[in-house]
mmCIF file of C-alpha atoms in Angstrom:
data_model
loop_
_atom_site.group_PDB
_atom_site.id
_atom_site.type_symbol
_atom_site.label_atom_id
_atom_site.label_comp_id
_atom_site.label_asym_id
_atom_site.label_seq_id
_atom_site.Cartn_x
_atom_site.Cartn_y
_atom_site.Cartn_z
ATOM 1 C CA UNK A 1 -19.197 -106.925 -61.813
ATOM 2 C CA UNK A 2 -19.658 -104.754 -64.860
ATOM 3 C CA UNK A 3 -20.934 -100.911 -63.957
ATOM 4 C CA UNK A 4 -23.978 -102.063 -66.130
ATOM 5 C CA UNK A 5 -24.754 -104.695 -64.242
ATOM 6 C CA UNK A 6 -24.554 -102.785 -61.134
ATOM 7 C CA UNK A 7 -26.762 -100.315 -62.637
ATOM 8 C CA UNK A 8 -29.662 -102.926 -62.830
ATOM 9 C CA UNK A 9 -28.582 -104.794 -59.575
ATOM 10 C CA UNK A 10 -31.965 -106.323 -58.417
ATOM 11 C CA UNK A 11 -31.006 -105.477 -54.455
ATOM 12 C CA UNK A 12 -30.582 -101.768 -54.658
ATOM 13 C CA UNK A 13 -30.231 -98.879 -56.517
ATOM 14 C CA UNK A 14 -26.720 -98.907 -57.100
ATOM 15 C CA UNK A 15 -26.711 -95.862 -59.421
ATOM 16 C CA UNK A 16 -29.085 -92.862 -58.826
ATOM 17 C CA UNK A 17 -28.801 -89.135 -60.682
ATOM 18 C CA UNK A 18 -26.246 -87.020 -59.274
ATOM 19 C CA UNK A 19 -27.668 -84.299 -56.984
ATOM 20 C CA UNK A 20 -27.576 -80.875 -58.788
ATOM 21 C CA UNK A 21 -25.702 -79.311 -55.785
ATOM 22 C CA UNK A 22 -22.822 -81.195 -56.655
ATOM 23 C CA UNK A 23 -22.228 -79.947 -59.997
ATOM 24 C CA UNK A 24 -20.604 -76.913 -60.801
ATOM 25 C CA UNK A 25 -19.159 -75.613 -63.837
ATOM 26 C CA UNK A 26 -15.398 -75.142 -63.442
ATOM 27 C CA UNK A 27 -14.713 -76.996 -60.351
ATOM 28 C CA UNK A 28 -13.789 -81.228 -59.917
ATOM 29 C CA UNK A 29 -16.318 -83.636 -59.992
ATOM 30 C CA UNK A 30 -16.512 -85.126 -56.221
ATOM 31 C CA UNK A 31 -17.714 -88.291 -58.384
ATOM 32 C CA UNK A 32 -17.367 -91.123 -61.079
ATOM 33 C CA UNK A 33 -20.357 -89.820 -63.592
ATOM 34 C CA UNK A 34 -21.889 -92.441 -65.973
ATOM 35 C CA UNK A 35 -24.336 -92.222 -68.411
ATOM 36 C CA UNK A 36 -27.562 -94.486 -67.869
ATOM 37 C CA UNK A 37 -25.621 -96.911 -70.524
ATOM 38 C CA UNK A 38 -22.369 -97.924 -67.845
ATOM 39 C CA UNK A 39 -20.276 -95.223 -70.228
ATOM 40 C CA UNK A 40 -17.551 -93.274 -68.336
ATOM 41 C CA UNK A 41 -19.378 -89.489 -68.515
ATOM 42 C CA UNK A 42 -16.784 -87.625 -65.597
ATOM 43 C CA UNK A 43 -13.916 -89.577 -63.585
ATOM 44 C CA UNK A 44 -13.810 -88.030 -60.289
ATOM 45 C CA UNK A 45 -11.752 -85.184 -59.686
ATOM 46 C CA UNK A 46 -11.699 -84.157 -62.952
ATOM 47 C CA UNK A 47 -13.056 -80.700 -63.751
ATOM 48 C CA UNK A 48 -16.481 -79.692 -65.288
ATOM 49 C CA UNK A 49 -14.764 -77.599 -68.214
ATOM 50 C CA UNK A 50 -18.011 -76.394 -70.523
ATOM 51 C CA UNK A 51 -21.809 -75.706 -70.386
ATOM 52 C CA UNK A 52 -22.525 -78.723 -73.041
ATOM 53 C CA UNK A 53 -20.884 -81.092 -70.592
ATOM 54 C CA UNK A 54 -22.779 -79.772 -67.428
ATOM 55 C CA UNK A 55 -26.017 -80.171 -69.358
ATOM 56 C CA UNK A 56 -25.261 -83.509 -70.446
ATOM 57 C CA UNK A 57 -24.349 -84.812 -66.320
ATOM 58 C CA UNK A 58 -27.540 -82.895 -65.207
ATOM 59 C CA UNK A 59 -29.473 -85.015 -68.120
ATOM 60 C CA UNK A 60 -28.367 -88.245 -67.836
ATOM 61 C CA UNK A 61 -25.228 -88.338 -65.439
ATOM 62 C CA UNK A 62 -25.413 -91.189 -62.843
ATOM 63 C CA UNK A 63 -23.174 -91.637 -59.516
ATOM 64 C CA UNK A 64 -22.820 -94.867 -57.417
ATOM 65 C CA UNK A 65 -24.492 -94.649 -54.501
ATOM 66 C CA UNK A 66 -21.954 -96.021 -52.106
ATOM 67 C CA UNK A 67 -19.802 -93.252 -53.218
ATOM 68 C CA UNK A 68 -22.159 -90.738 -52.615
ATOM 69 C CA UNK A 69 -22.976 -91.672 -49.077
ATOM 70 C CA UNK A 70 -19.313 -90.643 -48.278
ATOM 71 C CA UNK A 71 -19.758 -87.281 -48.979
ATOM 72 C CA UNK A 72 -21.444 -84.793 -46.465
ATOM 73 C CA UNK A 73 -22.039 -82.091 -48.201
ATOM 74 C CA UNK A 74 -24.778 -83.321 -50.666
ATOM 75 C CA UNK A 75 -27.685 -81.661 -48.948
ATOM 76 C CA UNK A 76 -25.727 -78.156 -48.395
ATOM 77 C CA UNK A 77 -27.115 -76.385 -50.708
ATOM 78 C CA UNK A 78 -30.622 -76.713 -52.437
ATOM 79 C CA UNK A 79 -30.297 -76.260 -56.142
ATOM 80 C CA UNK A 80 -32.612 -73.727 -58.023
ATOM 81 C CA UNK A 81 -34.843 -74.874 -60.729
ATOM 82 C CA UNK A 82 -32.965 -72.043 -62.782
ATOM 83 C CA UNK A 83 -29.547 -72.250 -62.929
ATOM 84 C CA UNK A 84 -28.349 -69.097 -64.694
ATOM 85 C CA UNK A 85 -29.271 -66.666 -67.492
ATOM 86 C CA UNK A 86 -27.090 -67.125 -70.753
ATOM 87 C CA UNK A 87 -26.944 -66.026 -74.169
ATOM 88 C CA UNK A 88 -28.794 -67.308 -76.923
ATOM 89 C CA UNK A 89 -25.838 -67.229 -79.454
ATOM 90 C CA UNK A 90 -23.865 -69.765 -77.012
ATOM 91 C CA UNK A 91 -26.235 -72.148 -78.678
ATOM 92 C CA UNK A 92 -26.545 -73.524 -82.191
ATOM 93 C CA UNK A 93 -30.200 -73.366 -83.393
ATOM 94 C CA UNK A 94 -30.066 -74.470 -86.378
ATOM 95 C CA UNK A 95 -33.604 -74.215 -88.885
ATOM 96 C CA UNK A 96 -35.862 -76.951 -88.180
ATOM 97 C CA UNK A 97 -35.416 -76.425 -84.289
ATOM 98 C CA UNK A 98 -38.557 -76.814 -82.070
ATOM 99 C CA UNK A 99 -40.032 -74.042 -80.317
ATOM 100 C CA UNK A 100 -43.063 -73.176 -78.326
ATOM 101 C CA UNK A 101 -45.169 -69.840 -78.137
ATOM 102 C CA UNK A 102 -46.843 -68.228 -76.023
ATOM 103 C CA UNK A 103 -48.327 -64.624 -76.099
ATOM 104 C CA UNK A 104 -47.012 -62.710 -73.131
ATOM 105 C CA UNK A 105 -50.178 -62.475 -70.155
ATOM 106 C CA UNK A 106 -52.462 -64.823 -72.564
ATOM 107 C CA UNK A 107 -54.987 -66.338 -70.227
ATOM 108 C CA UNK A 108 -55.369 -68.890 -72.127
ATOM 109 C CA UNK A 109 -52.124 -70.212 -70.844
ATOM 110 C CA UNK A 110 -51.441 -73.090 -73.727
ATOM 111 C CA UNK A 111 -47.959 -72.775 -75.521
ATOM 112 C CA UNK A 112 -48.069 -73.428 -79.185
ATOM 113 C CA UNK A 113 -45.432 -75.150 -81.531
ATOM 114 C CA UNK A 114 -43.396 -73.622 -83.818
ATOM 115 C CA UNK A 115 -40.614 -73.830 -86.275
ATOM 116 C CA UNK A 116 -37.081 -71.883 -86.522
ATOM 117 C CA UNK A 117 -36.810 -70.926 -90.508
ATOM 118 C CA UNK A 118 -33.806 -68.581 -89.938
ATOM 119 C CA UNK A 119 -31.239 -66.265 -87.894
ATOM 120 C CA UNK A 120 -30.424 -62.858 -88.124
ATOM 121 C CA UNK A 121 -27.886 -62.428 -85.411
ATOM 122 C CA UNK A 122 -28.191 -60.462 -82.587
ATOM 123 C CA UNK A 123 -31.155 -59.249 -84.174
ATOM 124 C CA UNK A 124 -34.043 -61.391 -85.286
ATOM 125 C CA UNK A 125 -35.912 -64.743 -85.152
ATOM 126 C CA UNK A 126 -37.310 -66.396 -87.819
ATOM 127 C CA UNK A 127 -40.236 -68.219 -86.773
ATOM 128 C CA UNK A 128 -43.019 -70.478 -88.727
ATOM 129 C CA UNK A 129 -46.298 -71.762 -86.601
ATOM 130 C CA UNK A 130 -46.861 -75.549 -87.138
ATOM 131 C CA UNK A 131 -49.547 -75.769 -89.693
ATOM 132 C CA UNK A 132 -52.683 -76.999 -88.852
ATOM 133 C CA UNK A 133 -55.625 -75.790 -86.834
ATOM 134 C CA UNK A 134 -53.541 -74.123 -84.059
ATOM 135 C CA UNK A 135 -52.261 -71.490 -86.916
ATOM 136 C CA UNK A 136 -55.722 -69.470 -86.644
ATOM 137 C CA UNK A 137 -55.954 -69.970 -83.573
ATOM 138 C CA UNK A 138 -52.568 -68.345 -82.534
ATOM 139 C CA UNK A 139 -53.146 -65.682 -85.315
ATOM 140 C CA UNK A 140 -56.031 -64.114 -83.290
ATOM 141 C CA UNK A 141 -54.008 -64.376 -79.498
ATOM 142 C CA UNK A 142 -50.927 -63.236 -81.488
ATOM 143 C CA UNK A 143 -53.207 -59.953 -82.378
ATOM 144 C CA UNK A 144 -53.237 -58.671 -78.987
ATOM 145 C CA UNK A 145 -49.754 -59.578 -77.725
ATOM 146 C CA UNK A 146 -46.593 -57.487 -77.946
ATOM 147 C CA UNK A 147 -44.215 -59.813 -76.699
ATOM 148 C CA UNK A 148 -43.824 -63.605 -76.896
ATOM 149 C CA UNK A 149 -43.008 -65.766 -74.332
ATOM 150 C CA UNK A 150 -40.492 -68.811 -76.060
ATOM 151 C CA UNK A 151 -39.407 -72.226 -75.188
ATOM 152 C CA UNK A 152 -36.951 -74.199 -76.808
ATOM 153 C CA UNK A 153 -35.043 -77.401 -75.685
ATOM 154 C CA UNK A 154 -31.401 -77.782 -75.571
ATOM 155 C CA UNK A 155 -30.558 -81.386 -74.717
ATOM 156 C CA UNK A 156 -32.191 -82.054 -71.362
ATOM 157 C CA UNK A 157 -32.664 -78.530 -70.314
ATOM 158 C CA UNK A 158 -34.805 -75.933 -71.746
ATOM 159 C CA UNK A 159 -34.413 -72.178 -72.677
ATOM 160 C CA UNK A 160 -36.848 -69.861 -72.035
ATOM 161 C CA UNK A 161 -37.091 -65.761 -72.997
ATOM 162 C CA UNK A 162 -39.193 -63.405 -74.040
ATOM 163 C CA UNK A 163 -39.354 -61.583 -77.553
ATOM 164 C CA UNK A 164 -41.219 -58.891 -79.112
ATOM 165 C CA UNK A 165 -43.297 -60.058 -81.823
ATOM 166 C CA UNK A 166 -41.896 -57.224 -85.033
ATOM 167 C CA UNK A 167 -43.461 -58.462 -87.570
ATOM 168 C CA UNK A 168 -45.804 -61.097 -89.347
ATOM 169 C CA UNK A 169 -45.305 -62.131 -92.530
ATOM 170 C CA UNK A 170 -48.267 -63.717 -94.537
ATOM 171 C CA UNK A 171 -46.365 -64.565 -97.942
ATOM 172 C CA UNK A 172 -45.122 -67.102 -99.231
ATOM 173 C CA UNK A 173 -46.303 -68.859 -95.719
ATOM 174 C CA UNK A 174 -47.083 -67.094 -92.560
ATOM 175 C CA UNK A 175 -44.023 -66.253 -90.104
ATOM 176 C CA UNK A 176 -42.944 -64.211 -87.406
ATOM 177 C CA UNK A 177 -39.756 -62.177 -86.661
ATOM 178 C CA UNK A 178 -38.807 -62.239 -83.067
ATOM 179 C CA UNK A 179 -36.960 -59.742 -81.355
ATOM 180 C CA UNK A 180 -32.861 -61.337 -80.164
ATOM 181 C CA UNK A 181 -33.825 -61.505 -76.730
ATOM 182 C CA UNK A 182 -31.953 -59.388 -73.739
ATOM 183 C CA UNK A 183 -32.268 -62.149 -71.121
ATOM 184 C CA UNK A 184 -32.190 -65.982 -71.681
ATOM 185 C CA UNK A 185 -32.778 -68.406 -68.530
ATOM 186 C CA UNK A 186 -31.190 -71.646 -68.419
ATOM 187 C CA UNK A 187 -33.605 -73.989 -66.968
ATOM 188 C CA UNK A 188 -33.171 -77.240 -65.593
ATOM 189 C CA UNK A 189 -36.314 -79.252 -66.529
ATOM 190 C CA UNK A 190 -35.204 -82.631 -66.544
ATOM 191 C CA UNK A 191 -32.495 -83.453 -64.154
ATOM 192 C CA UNK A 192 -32.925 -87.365 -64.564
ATOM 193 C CA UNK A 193 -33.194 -89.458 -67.511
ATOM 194 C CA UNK A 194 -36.780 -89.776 -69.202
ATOM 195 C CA UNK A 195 -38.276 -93.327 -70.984
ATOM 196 C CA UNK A 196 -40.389 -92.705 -73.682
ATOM 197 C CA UNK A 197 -43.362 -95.310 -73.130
ATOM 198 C CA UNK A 198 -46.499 -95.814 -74.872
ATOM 199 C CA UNK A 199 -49.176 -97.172 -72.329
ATOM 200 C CA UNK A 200 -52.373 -95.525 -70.842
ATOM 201 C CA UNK A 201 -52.402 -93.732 -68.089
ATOM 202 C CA UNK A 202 -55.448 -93.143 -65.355
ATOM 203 C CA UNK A 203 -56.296 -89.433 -64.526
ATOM 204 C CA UNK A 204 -58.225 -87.999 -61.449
ATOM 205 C CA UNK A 205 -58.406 -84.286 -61.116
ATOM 206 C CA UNK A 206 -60.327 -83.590 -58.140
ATOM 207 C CA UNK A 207 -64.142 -83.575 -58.415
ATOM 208 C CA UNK A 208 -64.256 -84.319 -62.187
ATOM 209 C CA UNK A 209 -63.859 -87.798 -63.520
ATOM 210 C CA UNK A 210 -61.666 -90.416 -63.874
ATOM 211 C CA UNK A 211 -60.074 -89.942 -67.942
ATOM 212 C CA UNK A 212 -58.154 -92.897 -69.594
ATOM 213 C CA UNK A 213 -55.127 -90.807 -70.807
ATOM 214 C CA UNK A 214 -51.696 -92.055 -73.027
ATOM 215 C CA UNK A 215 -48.011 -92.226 -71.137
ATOM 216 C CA UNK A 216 -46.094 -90.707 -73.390
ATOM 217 C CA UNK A 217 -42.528 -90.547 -71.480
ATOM 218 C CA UNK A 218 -41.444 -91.380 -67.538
ATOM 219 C CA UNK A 219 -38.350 -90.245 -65.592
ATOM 220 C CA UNK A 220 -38.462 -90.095 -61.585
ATOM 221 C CA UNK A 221 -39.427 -86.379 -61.492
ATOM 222 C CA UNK A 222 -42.279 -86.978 -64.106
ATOM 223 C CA UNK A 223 -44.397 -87.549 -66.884
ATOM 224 C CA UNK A 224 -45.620 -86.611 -70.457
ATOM 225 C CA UNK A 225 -49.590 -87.677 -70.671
ATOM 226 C CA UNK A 226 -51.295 -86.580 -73.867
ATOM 227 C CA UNK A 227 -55.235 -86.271 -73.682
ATOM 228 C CA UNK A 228 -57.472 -84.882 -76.554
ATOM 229 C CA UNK A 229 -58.071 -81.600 -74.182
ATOM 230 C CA UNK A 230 -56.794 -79.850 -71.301
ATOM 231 C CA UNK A 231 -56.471 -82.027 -67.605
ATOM 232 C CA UNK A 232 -56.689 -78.952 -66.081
ATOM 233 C CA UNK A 233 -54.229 -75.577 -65.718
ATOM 234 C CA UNK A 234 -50.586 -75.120 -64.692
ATOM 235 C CA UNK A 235 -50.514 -75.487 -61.018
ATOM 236 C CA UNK A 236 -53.238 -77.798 -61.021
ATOM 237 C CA UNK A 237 -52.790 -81.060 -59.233
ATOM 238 C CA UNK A 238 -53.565 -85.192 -60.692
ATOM 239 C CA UNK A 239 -53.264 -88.523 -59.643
ATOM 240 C CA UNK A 240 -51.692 -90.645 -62.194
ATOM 241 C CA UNK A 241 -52.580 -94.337 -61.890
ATOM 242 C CA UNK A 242 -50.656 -96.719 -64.090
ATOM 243 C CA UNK A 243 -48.863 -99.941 -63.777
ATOM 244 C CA UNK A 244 -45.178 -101.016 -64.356
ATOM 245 C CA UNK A 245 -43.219 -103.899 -64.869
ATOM 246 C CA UNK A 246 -40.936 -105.632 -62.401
ATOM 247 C CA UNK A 247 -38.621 -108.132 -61.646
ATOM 248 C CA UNK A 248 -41.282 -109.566 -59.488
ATOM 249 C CA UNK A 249 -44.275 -109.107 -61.998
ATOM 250 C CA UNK A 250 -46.449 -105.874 -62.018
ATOM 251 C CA UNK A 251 -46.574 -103.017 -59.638
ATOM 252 C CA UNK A 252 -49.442 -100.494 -59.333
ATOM 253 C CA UNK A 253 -48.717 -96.933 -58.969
ATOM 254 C CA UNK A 254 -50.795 -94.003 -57.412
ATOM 255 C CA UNK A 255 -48.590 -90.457 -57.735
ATOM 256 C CA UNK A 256 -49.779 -87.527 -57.086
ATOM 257 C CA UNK A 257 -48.529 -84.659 -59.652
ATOM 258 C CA UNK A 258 -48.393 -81.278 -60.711
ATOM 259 C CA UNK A 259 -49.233 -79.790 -63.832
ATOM 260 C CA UNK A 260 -45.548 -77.636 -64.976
ATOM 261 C CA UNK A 261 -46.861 -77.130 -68.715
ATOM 262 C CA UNK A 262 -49.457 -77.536 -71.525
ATOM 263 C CA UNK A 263 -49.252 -77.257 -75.192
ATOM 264 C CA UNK A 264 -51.175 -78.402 -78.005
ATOM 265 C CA UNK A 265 -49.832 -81.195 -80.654
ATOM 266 C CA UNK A 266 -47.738 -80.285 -83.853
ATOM 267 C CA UNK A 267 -50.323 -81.826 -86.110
ATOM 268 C CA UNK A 268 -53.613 -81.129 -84.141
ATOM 269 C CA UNK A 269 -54.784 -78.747 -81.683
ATOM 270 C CA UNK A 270 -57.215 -82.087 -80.623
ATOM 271 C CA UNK A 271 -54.030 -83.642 -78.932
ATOM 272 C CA UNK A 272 -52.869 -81.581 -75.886
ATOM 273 C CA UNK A 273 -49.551 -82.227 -74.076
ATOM 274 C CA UNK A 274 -49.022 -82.251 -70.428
ATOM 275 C CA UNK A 275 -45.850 -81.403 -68.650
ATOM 276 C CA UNK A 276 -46.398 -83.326 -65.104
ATOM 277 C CA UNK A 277 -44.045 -83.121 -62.270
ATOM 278 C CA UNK A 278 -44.286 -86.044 -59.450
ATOM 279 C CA UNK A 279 -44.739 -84.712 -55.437
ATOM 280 C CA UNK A 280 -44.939 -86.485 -52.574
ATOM 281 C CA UNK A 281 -42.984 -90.025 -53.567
ATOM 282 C CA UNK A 282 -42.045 -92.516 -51.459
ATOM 283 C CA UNK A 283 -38.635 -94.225 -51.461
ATOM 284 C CA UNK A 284 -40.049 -97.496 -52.856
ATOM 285 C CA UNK A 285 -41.943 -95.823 -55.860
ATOM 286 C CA UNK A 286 -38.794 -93.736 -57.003
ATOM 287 C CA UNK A 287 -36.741 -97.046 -56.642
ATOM 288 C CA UNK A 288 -39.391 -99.130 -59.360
ATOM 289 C CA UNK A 289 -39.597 -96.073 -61.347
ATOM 290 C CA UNK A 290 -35.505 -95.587 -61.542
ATOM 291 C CA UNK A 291 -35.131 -99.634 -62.288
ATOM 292 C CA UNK A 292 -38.209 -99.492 -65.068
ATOM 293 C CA UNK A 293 -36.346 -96.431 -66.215
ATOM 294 C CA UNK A 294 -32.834 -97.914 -66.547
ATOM 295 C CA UNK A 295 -33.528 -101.049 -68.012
ATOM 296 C CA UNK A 296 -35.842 -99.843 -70.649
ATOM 297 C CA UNK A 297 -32.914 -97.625 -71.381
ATOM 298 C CA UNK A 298 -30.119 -100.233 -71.493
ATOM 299 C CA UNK A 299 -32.577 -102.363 -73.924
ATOM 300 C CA UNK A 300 -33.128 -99.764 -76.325
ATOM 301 C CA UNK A 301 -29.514 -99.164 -76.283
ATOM 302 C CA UNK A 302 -28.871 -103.051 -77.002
ATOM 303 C CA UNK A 303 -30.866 -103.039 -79.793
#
């Protein structure tokens, strides 16, 4: 039997994400890693020799779970949701890159995108606001900020640091230079893979109603949902109500989840995002979740 085919076995999970206690930089793998694909990521025993490959295992890295079972010290240690701090030149941002902004102790507590335009190193940012209606809006919350609080995605994991806003720019476009921040944090926000779907999405926020919302991506931690305003603040908690495809036919799911992040669209502040991470699963939701996940994965990869 092919490691694919394993991977999609209809009887169990045969491969689930590797547990982030396991993995540490510089010491062998107690594990065959594959990607979600069957491809040959880590061979146990050897070592986990750079960042970039540590990222890539905490994104997408899968171990068999057989394997697993035969080691005892998987629940030793309890990973932190922040693995380290690290240096922003150990990554290449290159102009075009993503980011999101958010004025340091802004109430308003919605992160706005953003556009890298340039580098000085060690020094500076170069950073242009999405157009749109969001620009004006960030202008005036910009106004009373001295620092700004930055996100920006490096494979699977996100960086995060803050900056001191030292100067804006109005010709020929608007743009900010960003203090070359002290402290970086690594930050482990997707530890298993993530689908992007299209399909709606029921939302119940307690004592307001139910809102037909868009699925915009699903891993077994949690989901993307766009909605044309705000579900609610970071912290808050939703049930998600949606339905997913099985071997068997259709399953309904009920999840409860948390709200991590927010941020408004690139083209429209209209469209809002919504980070959400799943609590309180059961063992049989995880498993249809991780099997929808996998398979839509190994189809896209087919075609």
């Amino acid at each position: 039997m092919s490691a694919v085919t394993m991977m999609v076995d209809t009887q169990m999970p045969m491969w689930i994400a590797v547990p982030p206690s396991l993995l540490q930089l510089d010491e062998a793998s107690a594990l065959q890693i594959r990607d979600p694909y069957g491809e040959l990521l880590l061979d146990r025993g050897e070592i986990i020799a750079d960042a970039q490959l540590l990222q890539r295992i905490q994104a997408i890295g899968l171990c068999n779970v057989e394997e697993l079972g035969q080691i005892d010290e998987v629940d030793s240690q309890e990973a932190s949701p922040v693995r380290s701090t690290v240096r922003l030149e150990e990554f290449h941002l290159g102009p075009g890159t993503l980011l999101f902004l958010s004025p340091e102790g802004d109430a308003q507590g919605d992160s706005l995108p953003a556009h890298l335009i340039g580098i000085i190193p060690g020094e500076d940012l170069l950073v242009r606001p999405a157009a749109g209606p969001a620009q004006e809006t960030l202008r005036v919350r910009l106004a009373k900020a001295a620092s700004i609080d930055v996100r920006v995605a490096v494979g699977q994991d996100v960086l995060r640091f803050a900056s001191p806003l030292r100067l804006s720019c109005a010709q020929p476009y608007w743009y900010l230079h960003l203090g070359w921040p002290a402290d970086v944090a690594l930050q482990q926000d997707r530890l298993c893979p993530r689908l992007p779907v299209h399909q709606p999405v029921l939302i119940e926020h307690e004592g307001e109603v139910r809102r037909s919302a868009l699925l915009l991506n699903l891993s077994e931690q949690g989901a993307l949902v766009q909605y044309h305003t705000r579900l609610g603040k970071a912290g808050d908690t939703l049930l998600l109500r949606f339905v997913l495809p099985t071997e068997q036919g259709h399953l309904t799911l009920a999840l409860p989840g948390i709200i991590r992040n927010r941020h408004t669209g690139m083209q429209s502040s209209d469209v809002v995002l919504h980070g959400i991470e799943f609590s309180h699963l059961d063992d049989a939701e995880m498993q249809a979740i991780r099997r929808h996940v996998q398979r839509g994965l190994l189809a896209a990869d087919k075609n």
